[in-house]
XYZ file of C-alpha atoms in Angstrom:
779
model
C -59.580 37.833 51.425
C -56.516 38.059 53.528
C -53.604 35.859 53.642
C -54.226 32.110 52.724
C -54.245 29.689 55.350
C -54.198 25.920 55.018
C -57.265 25.786 57.490
C -59.370 27.885 55.235
C -59.921 25.286 52.762
C -63.064 23.810 54.527
C -65.852 25.874 56.097
C -69.379 25.110 57.320
C -71.547 28.019 58.557
C -74.798 28.373 60.554
C -76.962 25.347 60.314
C -74.457 23.065 58.387
C -74.055 19.557 59.222
C -71.426 17.307 58.348
C -72.412 13.663 58.293
C -69.601 11.241 57.304
C -68.057 12.854 54.235
C -71.558 14.661 53.400
C -72.558 18.094 54.438
C -76.172 19.116 54.569
C -77.225 22.688 54.882
C -80.858 23.530 53.856
C -80.997 22.880 50.185
C -77.273 22.334 50.250
C -75.706 18.946 50.105
C -72.037 17.714 49.686
C -71.658 13.868 49.210
C -68.526 12.593 47.936
C -67.415 15.024 44.992
C -70.963 16.221 44.344
C -72.664 19.343 45.662
C -76.080 20.488 44.855
C -77.100 24.054 46.016
C -80.071 25.397 44.147
C -78.711 25.481 40.629
C -75.211 24.662 41.778
C -73.667 21.327 41.157
C -70.210 19.945 41.461
C -69.599 16.652 39.795
C -66.181 15.248 39.444
C -64.122 18.369 38.605
C -66.971 20.316 37.054
C -69.361 22.943 38.668
C -72.443 24.554 37.067
C -73.689 27.618 38.544
C -76.418 29.351 36.437
C -74.209 30.481 33.611
C -70.941 29.640 35.295
C -68.936 26.413 34.608
C -65.570 25.250 36.044
C -64.122 22.361 33.935
C -60.569 21.392 35.009
C -58.831 24.472 35.381
C -61.089 26.676 33.424
C -64.127 28.916 34.560
C -66.385 30.615 31.968
C -68.539 33.384 33.822
C -70.583 35.175 31.118
C -68.245 35.853 28.254
C -65.200 35.989 30.547
C -62.985 32.839 30.793
C -60.295 32.546 33.654
C -57.356 30.289 32.876
C -54.710 28.776 35.095
C -55.855 28.591 38.849
C -58.065 31.513 38.978
C -61.969 31.906 39.714
C -64.094 34.960 40.075
C -67.090 34.722 42.579
C -69.094 37.800 42.711
C -66.570 40.810 43.312
C -63.970 38.605 44.875
C -61.360 36.438 43.216
C -61.127 33.097 44.815
C -58.062 31.018 43.721
C -58.500 27.441 42.801
C -55.340 27.019 44.704
C -57.281 27.539 47.844
C -59.066 24.362 47.116
C -56.628 22.616 44.969
C -52.922 22.476 46.391
C -50.312 22.599 43.391
C -52.025 20.844 40.468
C -53.689 17.911 42.535
C -57.345 17.676 43.081
C -58.231 17.147 46.805
C -61.549 15.241 47.332
C -64.308 16.788 49.413
C -64.016 14.051 52.027
C -60.485 15.028 52.682
C -61.702 18.614 53.675
C -64.445 17.647 56.109
C -63.181 14.903 58.722
C -65.303 12.245 60.300
C -68.569 13.359 62.102
C -67.471 16.833 62.948
C -70.127 19.367 63.299
C -70.072 23.129 63.734
C -72.973 25.512 64.909
C -73.312 29.144 64.461
C -70.145 30.561 63.167
C -67.970 27.685 64.187
C -65.325 26.580 61.840
C -64.556 22.875 60.962
C -60.841 22.757 59.992
C -59.548 19.967 57.756
C -56.025 19.591 56.935
C -54.848 19.421 53.522
C -52.142 16.820 52.593
C -49.034 18.880 51.956
C -46.974 18.193 48.736
C -43.451 17.316 48.917
C -41.005 20.197 48.211
C -39.333 18.234 45.675
C -42.363 18.517 43.296
C -42.724 22.205 43.644
C -41.132 24.460 40.925
C -41.150 27.661 43.150
C -39.320 30.031 40.863
C -41.022 29.439 37.585
C -44.129 31.693 38.520
C -44.291 35.132 36.851
C -45.028 36.576 40.336
C -41.384 36.391 41.375
C -40.741 39.186 38.921
C -42.533 41.433 41.421
C -41.910 39.711 44.837
C -38.684 38.848 46.834
C -38.730 36.107 49.448
C -37.487 37.202 52.929
C -36.576 34.727 55.665
C -38.174 35.302 58.928
C -37.314 34.082 62.399
C -38.508 30.675 63.364
C -37.823 29.017 59.927
C -40.948 30.834 58.144
C -40.616 33.303 55.112
C -42.719 36.094 53.636
C -42.992 37.351 50.188
C -42.177 41.217 49.863
C -43.752 43.219 46.839
C -40.942 45.031 45.161
C -43.063 48.144 44.486
C -45.059 48.832 47.627
C -42.928 46.704 50.002
C -46.068 44.952 51.546
C -45.295 41.481 52.692
C -47.363 38.280 52.638
C -47.134 34.845 54.161
C -45.337 32.444 51.907
C -44.025 29.515 54.058
C -44.259 28.218 57.643
C -42.126 25.137 58.252
C -43.230 22.555 55.795
C -46.234 24.395 54.965
C -46.280 26.613 51.804
C -48.956 29.258 51.190
C -48.434 29.238 47.479
C -48.582 32.099 45.078
C -52.344 32.611 44.390
C -52.628 35.608 46.979
C -49.512 37.036 45.369
C -50.972 36.981 41.755
C -54.099 38.612 43.187
C -52.074 41.468 44.646
C -50.522 42.181 41.245
C -53.257 41.344 38.710
C -56.293 42.941 40.620
C -54.594 46.173 41.384
C -54.180 45.535 45.113
C -50.695 46.973 44.887
C -51.217 50.601 45.413
C -48.141 51.556 43.373
C -49.083 49.304 40.230
C -52.639 50.425 40.620
C -51.529 54.162 40.138
C -49.516 53.115 37.254
C -52.327 51.166 35.522
C -54.842 54.155 36.208
C -52.385 56.654 34.500
C -52.043 54.430 31.436
C -55.943 53.848 31.357
C -57.016 57.359 31.262
C -56.892 59.262 28.100
C -55.128 62.788 27.861
C -58.459 64.415 28.463
C -59.322 62.691 31.723
C -61.377 59.654 32.837
C -63.588 57.974 30.401
C -67.281 58.589 30.952
C -69.961 56.005 30.578
C -73.800 56.282 30.983
C -73.923 58.646 27.779
C -71.931 61.344 29.673
C -74.265 61.570 32.837
C -71.478 61.509 35.488
C -67.989 60.495 35.402
C -67.826 56.569 35.979
C -64.399 55.165 35.650
C -64.277 51.676 33.888
C -62.735 48.998 35.900
C -59.044 48.244 35.245
C -58.601 44.960 33.355
C -56.074 42.407 34.738
C -52.649 43.055 33.948
C -51.632 39.402 32.908
C -54.530 38.337 30.426
C -52.094 35.599 29.185
C -49.642 34.465 31.899
C -47.307 33.048 29.209
C -46.179 36.569 28.302
C -45.442 37.580 31.842
C -41.944 36.387 31.500
C -41.257 38.391 28.373
C -38.813 41.231 29.114
C -38.914 44.619 27.226
C -35.982 45.041 25.092
C -35.504 48.638 23.408
C -32.709 47.579 21.065
C -34.677 44.648 19.664
C -37.867 46.641 19.249
C -35.847 49.328 17.578
C -34.417 46.840 15.236
C -37.827 45.653 14.417
C -39.163 49.166 13.732
C -36.282 49.797 11.265
C -37.215 46.550 9.358
C -40.838 47.561 9.213
C -39.950 50.799 7.563
C -37.675 49.111 5.083
C -39.882 46.402 4.149
C -43.144 48.431 3.826
C -41.503 51.654 2.211
C -42.654 53.858 5.280
C -41.036 57.138 5.364
C -38.379 57.704 7.984
C -40.240 60.601 9.471
C -42.987 58.252 10.649
C -41.179 58.128 14.103
C -42.053 61.780 14.553
C -45.786 61.609 13.537
C -47.843 62.117 16.655
C -50.218 59.213 15.836
C -47.619 56.681 15.534
C -45.746 57.785 18.810
C -49.048 57.715 20.569
C -49.893 54.292 19.274
C -46.299 53.073 20.309
C -46.701 54.559 23.850
C -49.923 52.762 24.227
C -48.293 49.323 23.640
C -45.014 49.984 25.533
C -44.670 53.075 27.302
C -41.044 52.279 28.184
C -40.006 52.450 24.397
C -37.933 55.443 23.634
C -39.176 57.173 20.467
C -36.144 58.385 18.346
C -35.630 61.155 15.820
C -35.227 60.696 12.113
C -31.352 60.928 12.316
C -31.303 58.024 14.853
C -33.727 55.879 12.758
C -31.314 56.525 9.738
C -28.478 54.901 11.651
C -30.534 52.070 12.604
C -31.564 51.289 8.995
C -28.115 51.525 7.933
C -27.191 49.030 10.687
C -29.814 46.623 9.450
C -28.415 47.084 5.927
C -24.874 46.528 6.908
C -25.718 43.315 8.995
C -27.675 41.941 5.970
C -24.913 42.762 3.615
C -22.273 40.813 5.779
C -24.516 37.791 5.592
C -24.851 38.228 1.776
C -21.200 38.551 1.423
C -20.603 35.108 3.232
C -23.162 33.509 0.874
C -21.275 34.814 -2.166
C -18.042 33.657 -0.875
C -19.418 29.955 -1.400
C -20.959 30.584 -4.806
C -19.860 27.717 -7.045
C -19.986 29.482 -10.360
C -20.196 32.914 -11.966
C -22.768 35.665 -11.495
C -24.759 37.610 -13.938
C -25.813 41.263 -13.555
C -28.900 43.255 -14.419
C -28.445 46.959 -14.797
C -31.460 49.419 -14.348
C -31.281 53.242 -14.653
C -33.069 55.414 -12.353
C -33.531 59.357 -12.728
C -34.564 61.916 -10.194
C -36.183 65.322 -10.352
C -32.631 66.663 -9.942
C -29.719 66.244 -12.449
C -28.499 63.329 -10.579
C -29.473 59.652 -11.214
C -29.017 56.238 -9.850
C -27.755 52.800 -11.182
C -29.400 49.661 -9.748
C -27.228 46.204 -9.943
C -28.686 43.038 -9.320
C -26.959 39.803 -9.420
C -28.438 36.341 -10.445
C -26.669 32.976 -9.984
C -27.375 29.255 -9.395
C -26.145 27.803 -6.174
C -24.606 24.302 -5.453
C -28.093 22.816 -5.314
C -29.028 24.259 -8.558
C -31.453 26.804 -7.325
C -31.786 30.197 -8.906
C -31.174 33.367 -6.838
C -31.518 37.034 -7.448
C -30.326 39.696 -5.252
C -29.983 43.448 -5.268
C -26.263 44.391 -5.081
C -26.037 48.087 -5.095
C -28.212 51.206 -5.681
C -25.476 53.830 -6.568
C -25.686 57.402 -7.255
C -24.099 58.596 -10.431
C -23.587 62.074 -11.775
C -24.396 60.875 -15.361
C -26.276 57.484 -15.482
C -26.636 57.599 -19.210
C -22.901 57.821 -19.716
C -21.259 54.622 -20.684
C -18.099 55.530 -18.605
C -20.075 56.148 -15.471
C -22.000 52.825 -15.824
C -18.708 50.852 -16.382
C -17.214 52.631 -13.303
C -20.225 51.777 -11.362
C -20.221 47.964 -12.214
C -16.415 47.879 -11.559
C -16.986 49.331 -8.117
C -19.815 46.922 -7.331
C -17.786 44.027 -8.411
C -14.835 44.933 -6.190
C -17.102 45.568 -3.258
C -18.573 42.099 -3.359
C -15.269 40.454 -4.182
C -16.441 39.157 -7.560
C -13.851 40.602 -10.009
C -13.224 37.248 -11.713
C -16.724 35.969 -11.286
C -18.640 38.255 -13.920
C -20.285 36.204 -16.728
C -22.881 38.552 -18.373
C -24.654 41.791 -17.748
C -28.198 42.559 -19.036
C -29.392 45.948 -20.041
C -32.905 47.470 -20.699
C -31.334 50.323 -23.020
C -33.014 51.263 -26.346
C -31.632 50.092 -29.502
C -29.908 53.220 -30.563
C -27.456 53.318 -27.517
C -27.159 49.577 -27.128
C -24.128 49.274 -29.430
C -22.354 52.048 -27.633
C -23.000 50.659 -24.332
C -22.019 47.246 -25.434
C -18.653 48.354 -26.892
C -17.661 50.505 -24.044
C -18.596 48.051 -21.325
C -16.836 45.005 -23.009
C -13.537 47.182 -23.451
C -13.741 48.622 -20.025
C -14.456 45.644 -18.130
C -12.457 43.132 -20.179
C -9.412 44.884 -18.922
C -9.968 44.064 -15.534
C -12.066 40.920 -15.664
C -11.695 37.682 -17.495
C -14.676 37.531 -19.753
C -15.815 34.200 -21.083
C -15.780 33.654 -24.911
C -13.921 37.002 -25.497
C -17.072 39.040 -24.254
C -19.283 37.472 -27.092
C -22.037 36.574 -24.574
C -21.245 39.480 -22.276
C -23.972 42.077 -23.077
C -27.616 40.808 -23.135
C -30.734 42.826 -23.863
C -33.734 42.372 -21.754
C -36.420 40.397 -23.614
C -39.368 42.029 -21.692
C -38.009 45.377 -22.738
C -37.891 44.635 -26.410
C -41.303 43.174 -26.314
C -42.582 46.272 -24.788
C -40.704 48.507 -27.345
C -42.052 46.761 -30.326
C -45.585 46.718 -29.036
C -45.561 50.408 -28.168
C -44.056 51.241 -31.392
C -46.803 49.558 -33.344
C -49.557 51.168 -31.091
C -47.878 54.515 -31.634
C -48.181 54.178 -35.584
C -51.909 53.857 -35.479
C -52.463 56.143 -32.313
C -55.184 58.059 -34.376
C -57.347 55.141 -34.838
C -56.791 53.880 -31.334
C -57.906 57.219 -30.170
C -61.269 57.134 -32.074
C -61.902 53.544 -30.646
C -61.172 54.759 -27.123
C -63.505 57.654 -27.512
C -65.979 55.507 -29.149
C -66.084 53.141 -26.009
C -66.284 55.977 -23.743
C -69.300 57.371 -25.553
C -71.109 53.900 -25.251
C -70.239 53.563 -21.588
C -71.412 57.150 -20.562
C -74.821 55.791 -19.947
C -76.740 52.620 -19.298
C -79.240 53.763 -22.222
C -76.261 53.977 -24.673
C -75.082 50.488 -23.573
C -78.498 49.023 -23.945
C -78.695 50.585 -27.446
C -75.265 49.226 -28.584
C -76.177 45.952 -27.293
C -79.447 45.755 -29.169
C -77.531 46.852 -32.331
C -74.944 44.004 -31.886
C -77.872 41.550 -31.335
C -79.800 42.683 -34.371
C -76.370 42.346 -36.505
C -75.966 38.881 -35.014
C -72.496 39.520 -33.829
C -71.264 36.287 -32.245
C -68.704 37.812 -29.925
C -68.865 37.372 -26.242
C -66.090 39.956 -25.600
C -66.858 42.988 -23.464
C -65.813 46.554 -24.662
C -63.299 47.885 -22.231
C -61.053 50.907 -21.832
C -57.355 50.441 -21.720
C -54.475 51.600 -19.347
C -52.514 53.746 -21.674
C -49.108 52.685 -19.962
C -49.653 49.014 -20.394
C -49.797 47.990 -23.928
C -51.519 44.446 -23.331
C -54.749 46.419 -22.228
C -54.602 48.332 -25.415
C -54.334 45.178 -27.267
C -57.306 43.615 -25.556
C -59.316 46.770 -26.099
C -58.598 46.610 -29.856
C -59.276 42.928 -30.049
C -62.776 43.415 -28.502
C -63.595 46.395 -30.564
C -62.620 44.554 -33.807
C -65.440 42.234 -33.300
C -68.023 44.938 -32.956
C -66.774 47.209 -35.846
C -70.198 46.814 -37.779
C -71.993 47.787 -34.529
C -69.874 50.964 -34.362
C -70.709 51.802 -37.931
C -74.499 51.250 -37.501
C -74.606 53.215 -34.162
C -73.047 56.205 -35.982
C -76.235 56.166 -38.704
C -78.756 55.960 -35.714
C -77.237 58.288 -33.167
C -76.494 62.031 -34.227
C -74.202 62.484 -31.110
C -71.834 59.701 -32.147
C -69.315 60.507 -35.068
C -66.178 58.479 -33.917
C -66.703 55.476 -35.823
C -63.433 54.273 -37.453
C -63.370 53.631 -41.384
C -62.923 50.373 -43.092
C -59.207 51.249 -43.678
C -58.776 51.968 -39.872
C -60.410 48.642 -38.955
C -57.926 46.874 -41.439
C -55.072 48.554 -39.530
C -56.313 47.361 -36.260
C -56.802 43.903 -37.521
C -53.203 43.831 -38.849
C -52.008 45.340 -35.433
C -53.771 42.742 -33.384
C -52.549 39.975 -35.618
C -48.936 40.766 -34.747
C -49.335 41.935 -31.145
C -50.878 38.575 -30.603
C -47.397 37.236 -31.119
C -45.828 39.493 -28.431
C -48.759 39.089 -26.184
C -48.538 35.122 -26.084
C -45.005 35.199 -25.794
C -45.119 37.572 -22.704
C -47.555 35.144 -21.207
C -45.455 31.979 -21.832
C -42.400 33.794 -19.817
C -44.588 34.789 -16.934
C -46.012 31.393 -16.732
C -42.762 29.675 -16.195
C -41.951 28.872 -12.473
C -38.222 29.177 -13.040
C -37.485 31.413 -15.944
C -34.180 30.064 -16.791
C -32.195 31.318 -19.732
C -33.163 28.228 -22.099
C -36.790 29.081 -22.399
C -36.366 32.462 -24.314
C -35.019 30.900 -27.521
C -38.367 29.190 -28.163
C -40.272 32.446 -27.951
C -37.621 34.728 -29.842
C -37.113 32.604 -32.889
C -41.007 32.241 -33.427
C -41.470 36.010 -33.372
C -38.361 36.522 -35.673
C -39.794 34.031 -38.110
C -43.382 35.387 -38.071
C -42.445 38.970 -38.501
C -39.900 38.109 -41.232
C -42.507 36.170 -43.097
C -45.075 39.101 -42.299
C -42.910 41.506 -44.329
C -43.938 39.684 -47.616
C -47.704 39.770 -46.999
C -49.662 40.407 -49.953
C -51.758 43.206 -48.100
C -49.685 46.314 -47.740
C -51.134 47.246 -44.557
C -50.108 43.866 -43.074
C -46.694 44.097 -44.475
C -45.995 47.566 -43.514
C -46.772 46.944 -39.734
C -44.731 43.637 -39.953
C -41.809 45.520 -41.436
C -41.706 48.130 -38.854
C -41.936 45.497 -35.904
C -39.431 43.288 -37.671
C -36.977 46.064 -37.996
C -36.929 46.557 -34.250
C -37.000 42.897 -33.368
C -34.283 41.894 -35.891
C -31.816 44.194 -34.077
C -32.552 42.228 -30.848
C -32.194 38.942 -32.638
C -28.857 39.709 -34.167
C -27.468 40.851 -30.696
C -28.810 38.010 -28.674
C -29.494 34.932 -30.809
C -26.084 33.502 -29.932
C -26.534 33.672 -26.295
C -30.208 32.363 -26.802
C -29.066 29.444 -28.740
C -26.284 28.528 -26.486
C -28.771 28.433 -23.438
C -31.337 26.336 -25.340
C -28.451 23.879 -26.133
C -28.166 23.340 -22.395
C -31.721 22.011 -22.431
C -31.327 18.034 -22.676
C -34.611 17.955 -24.534
C -33.402 20.076 -27.518
C -29.654 20.440 -27.653
C -28.461 21.502 -31.097
C -31.535 19.750 -32.766
C -33.827 22.865 -32.093
C -31.100 25.285 -33.288
C -30.715 23.465 -36.558
C -34.432 23.361 -36.886
C -35.173 26.967 -36.166
C -32.400 28.318 -38.182
C -33.428 26.251 -41.323
C -36.847 28.059 -41.074
C -35.366 31.427 -40.538
C -32.406 31.449 -42.732
C -33.133 28.761 -45.390
C -30.128 27.739 -47.462
C -27.767 29.884 -45.319
C -28.727 28.223 -41.940
C -25.624 26.045 -42.063
C -23.142 28.978 -41.330
C -25.324 30.352 -38.504
C -25.519 26.807 -36.799
C -21.678 26.467 -37.210
C -21.394 29.732 -35.157
C -23.336 28.362 -32.343
C -21.490 25.033 -32.402
C -18.040 26.703 -32.445
C -18.838 29.077 -29.746
C -20.145 26.088 -27.536
C -16.886 24.257 -28.004
C -14.700 27.274 -27.332
C -16.694 28.072 -24.094
C -16.262 24.459 -23.110
C -12.532 24.526 -23.619
C -12.492 27.551 -21.199
C -14.195 25.711 -18.462
C -11.932 22.752 -18.948
C -8.993 24.909 -18.450
C -10.250 26.045 -15.037
C -9.849 23.925 -11.972
C -12.784 22.031 -11.137
C -13.655 22.223 -7.485
C -15.571 19.255 -6.187
C -17.442 18.626 -3.109
C -16.059 15.900 -0.693
C -18.819 13.433 -1.662
C -18.304 14.112 -5.422
C -14.502 14.042 -5.159
C -14.475 10.755 -3.233
C -16.779 9.090 -5.768
C -14.957 10.610 -8.757
C -11.703 9.497 -7.526
C -12.917 6.030 -6.862
C -14.301 5.944 -10.491
C -11.078 7.290 -11.838
C -8.930 4.538 -9.939
C -11.261 1.852 -11.426
C -10.961 3.159 -14.815
C -7.072 3.294 -14.641
C -6.874 -0.164 -13.237
C -9.052 -1.609 -16.084
C -7.043 0.307 -18.673
C -3.631 -0.807 -17.511
C -4.360 -4.306 -16.207
C -7.302 -5.250 -18.270
C -9.672 -7.913 -17.301
C -8.260 -10.225 -14.613
C -9.834 -13.300 -16.262
C -8.594 -12.341 -19.923
C -5.131 -13.664 -19.389
C -6.636 -17.256 -18.886
C -9.349 -17.286 -21.602
C -6.870 -17.207 -24.642
C -7.779 -13.695 -25.651
C -4.555 -11.937 -24.975
C -4.318 -10.771 -28.607
C -7.882 -9.539 -28.433
C -6.919 -7.288 -25.339
C -3.942 -5.924 -27.244
C -6.297 -5.152 -30.128
C -8.754 -3.118 -27.760
C -5.828 -1.327 -26.382
C -4.722 -0.139 -29.966
C -8.225 0.881 -30.762
C -8.496 3.018 -27.446
C -5.253 4.770 -28.180
C -6.070 5.552 -31.815
C -9.553 6.797 -30.970
C -9.368 9.281 -27.967
C -12.290 9.426 -25.501
C -14.839 12.112 -26.442
C -15.378 14.989 -24.245
C -18.249 15.684 -22.070
C -19.805 18.201 -24.533
C -19.616 15.621 -27.434
C -21.055 12.859 -25.250
C -23.937 15.272 -24.158
C -24.739 16.349 -27.653
C -24.679 12.798 -29.188
C -26.885 11.310 -26.569
C -30.705 11.007 -27.467
C -32.790 13.850 -26.458
C -34.647 13.757 -23.073
C -38.388 13.109 -23.587
C -40.352 16.543 -23.553
C -42.753 16.348 -20.496
C -44.427 19.419 -19.068
C -43.036 18.935 -15.708
C -39.545 18.689 -16.795
C -37.011 20.441 -14.328
C -34.059 21.489 -16.194
C -32.036 22.487 -13.041
C -32.796 19.101 -11.282
C -31.874 17.375 -14.372
C -28.362 18.948 -14.267
C -27.955 18.435 -10.541
C -28.742 14.589 -11.066
C -26.048 14.549 -13.906
C -23.233 16.597 -12.272
C -21.136 13.292 -11.633
C -21.650 12.407 -15.285
C -20.954 15.855 -16.760
C -18.743 17.660 -14.012
C -17.407 20.240 -16.239
C -20.229 20.692 -18.480
C -22.817 21.022 -15.559
C -20.660 23.853 -14.282
C -20.772 25.588 -17.611
C -24.732 24.805 -17.803
C -25.065 26.317 -14.454
C -23.635 29.758 -15.491
C -25.455 29.779 -18.743
C -28.957 28.961 -17.424
C -28.625 31.694 -14.874
C -28.166 34.578 -17.190
C -31.087 36.880 -16.773
C -32.524 37.122 -20.301
C -35.365 39.207 -18.827
C -34.834 41.779 -15.973
C -38.470 41.199 -14.732
C -38.358 38.898 -11.666
C -40.416 35.879 -11.411
C -44.089 36.562 -10.601
C -43.905 39.990 -11.946
C -45.879 41.433 -14.940
C -43.872 42.004 -18.153
C -46.301 44.340 -19.345
C -45.699 46.795 -16.585
C -42.062 46.869 -17.197
C -41.279 50.384 -18.351
C -39.577 51.088 -21.770
C -37.704 54.110 -20.366
C -35.793 55.064 -17.257
C -37.523 54.516 -13.813
C -38.170 57.703 -11.784
C -37.236 57.985 -8.082
C -39.788 59.545 -6.061
C -39.126 63.173 -4.613
C -38.959 61.709 -1.032
C -36.322 59.190 -1.778
C -34.524 61.716 -3.914
C -34.142 64.089 -0.815
C -32.479 61.427 1.313
C -28.624 60.897 1.532
C -27.468 58.288 -1.208
C -26.207 55.889 1.322
C -29.671 55.822 2.918
C -31.460 55.396 -0.312
C -29.224 52.503 -1.199
C -29.815 50.899 2.437
C -33.450 51.231 2.080
C -33.545 49.620 -1.411
C -31.013 46.972 -0.965
C -32.128 45.845 2.575
C -35.801 45.603 1.423
C -34.711 43.005 -1.109
C -32.398 41.238 1.180
C -34.704 41.054 4.271
C -37.228 39.071 2.150
C -34.915 36.212 2.049
C -33.860 36.266 5.673
C -34.847 33.546 8.209
C -37.606 34.290 10.516
C -36.441 35.863 13.906
C -38.123 34.429 17.143
C -36.434 36.409 19.838
C -39.650 36.459 21.999
C -42.610 34.586 22.410
C -45.267 35.420 19.671
C -42.883 38.022 18.116
C -41.410 37.060 14.696
C -40.836 38.847 11.834
C -42.873 37.699 8.744
C -40.825 35.833 6.124
C -41.866 35.944 2.587
C -41.201 33.139 0.051
C -37.632 32.717 -0.973
C -36.646 32.291 -4.278
């Protein structure tokens, strides 16, 4: 189209006639702002031409829409800017003047009203990334392409040509240098793409470089993209050698040819840099932690002789929100050694500047080694840290772990019966004909059950429980099937079904308890006492069952669970006392059920421990926020004034002796401490939506010391399973590190594991338009 000219905006050819502000040319007429030409019509700012429509600044041609100021007509792009100067609409009658008429190929020139320079924002267009303005003699200027050095008219005196022709130069491939670059990117390694079913080589037309002009200003940043790649590998557990895979490198080059693909060693360095930066942020957050932190310890084994210890910390912040963060993932030579474990914990506490902030640790070890771990950890760490309550609450066993241990033990005790039931279900489900026959038998026997027979996942005891529960309803059908089908001989005996019945009876306690824990939005420490004391009571009562099958299974389960109860009942009870809906009342009630006449001495242990723990918190300095301090000081001043001066009006009402009497009573009856006040107040109503953390947040001013104690107690991780995860999938043994992770250097393994946890809670990054790292829900 050549360079734009302000006189090219109106043109009449051949037999066109201009009459006033109308133009008539055969079946073509322009009148005012309307034009009809065959099936063309312009009305206002709309034009309809067949399947074309321009409305405002948009044009739809077939399935293509051009935004901004672009319009495609045939094979030629015509900028709306040729007709519209800036963002203003020029009426047709401004384009054809008076009664001017042109014959043949004469042109009728209509001057456009120039816009004022102050309204033009010249440097905002993306084309200036590719063009440079060069001043010319006579006051004019031209735009020079930075690649091909071709120049174009830009301004002549007060008239400015605009940027539409410059955009065409870079978007339509008019620039020979840019066109060559695009052609190389468009062609696959094997050569040009062939259309027409391979008959001849037809190169597809190049698409416009700037499909969305809003991204034209975005600049490529190698370091930023490299950091995002590292975070992607961390968050999605991709192997580091993905950067050397040919498919990945080809994909990256198709997106951004300038991205420098790195080797595995460089990728390791970037992963570690991401880890270090996230660690610094977490260190800063820990420095403002108002209370203590409780740890969870996990053991990991590898195919080699080495192992890893994972340490995660749980705490409640000043807003009474629960947080759990991975702290370390450390390689140790002997993870099962209590000395190695103690050294790992000490090292982690020093690294995170929390030597004096440790409250409890939670382990998932089995019962036989728990006493050894408890004693060694308590002795080792008590020499270096100030343990609360002389370490009586220090070591906690994972509640999810004990549920799994007890469940799998009872399942193992009847493994032969479970094998027969599993094989029976496999036999029935082997063919549709057998399933139909079994359904007919169940219908004839009038079995009312609606449960469906299902096979279990042997590593998840809850599926085994559901399998046994469904099979138990069809025990008569299994027996009948064995009599009518000679190929089936796996039906359990009556004694076997009694064992299944007893097993399901007690597994239900564990199953329901696990679901109650998983259903809690915030599984704070107070909720676990409710579950544990019920199981302890039912299993204890079950040992005296009249049926030896039931009593035998209950005895085996109670032996395991009772060990957990003795180790953890104190910390469980202390936690539930911090629930204003129950306090000591639930402890007294439940202990009377479990211990009978001896309940009093166990209740006294809990009560004495509470008071001793409270005294330790009273002895500590109580940091207050400025708002709390100001209000607290004001209250203290007012209280002191009343105590020393009395009521100002009392001196004139003849009750001076009464005031002296009140003073004597106050001196003889010292004020009760926060703990006593809390315990003596009436219980908070039990409502389903009760938020215990919010209650303590609202009562911080009333119980400043006790609320600090409650914050640390409620943050104890009674279960190592995080919120939203399945308790049933929690393994009862050590977790196994895969061979790929085992082959990496220990510091890289720690960086991958810890950074994945930390990045989930990082704020979203918005360095460039449309590029933001997805942020998961924080805790």
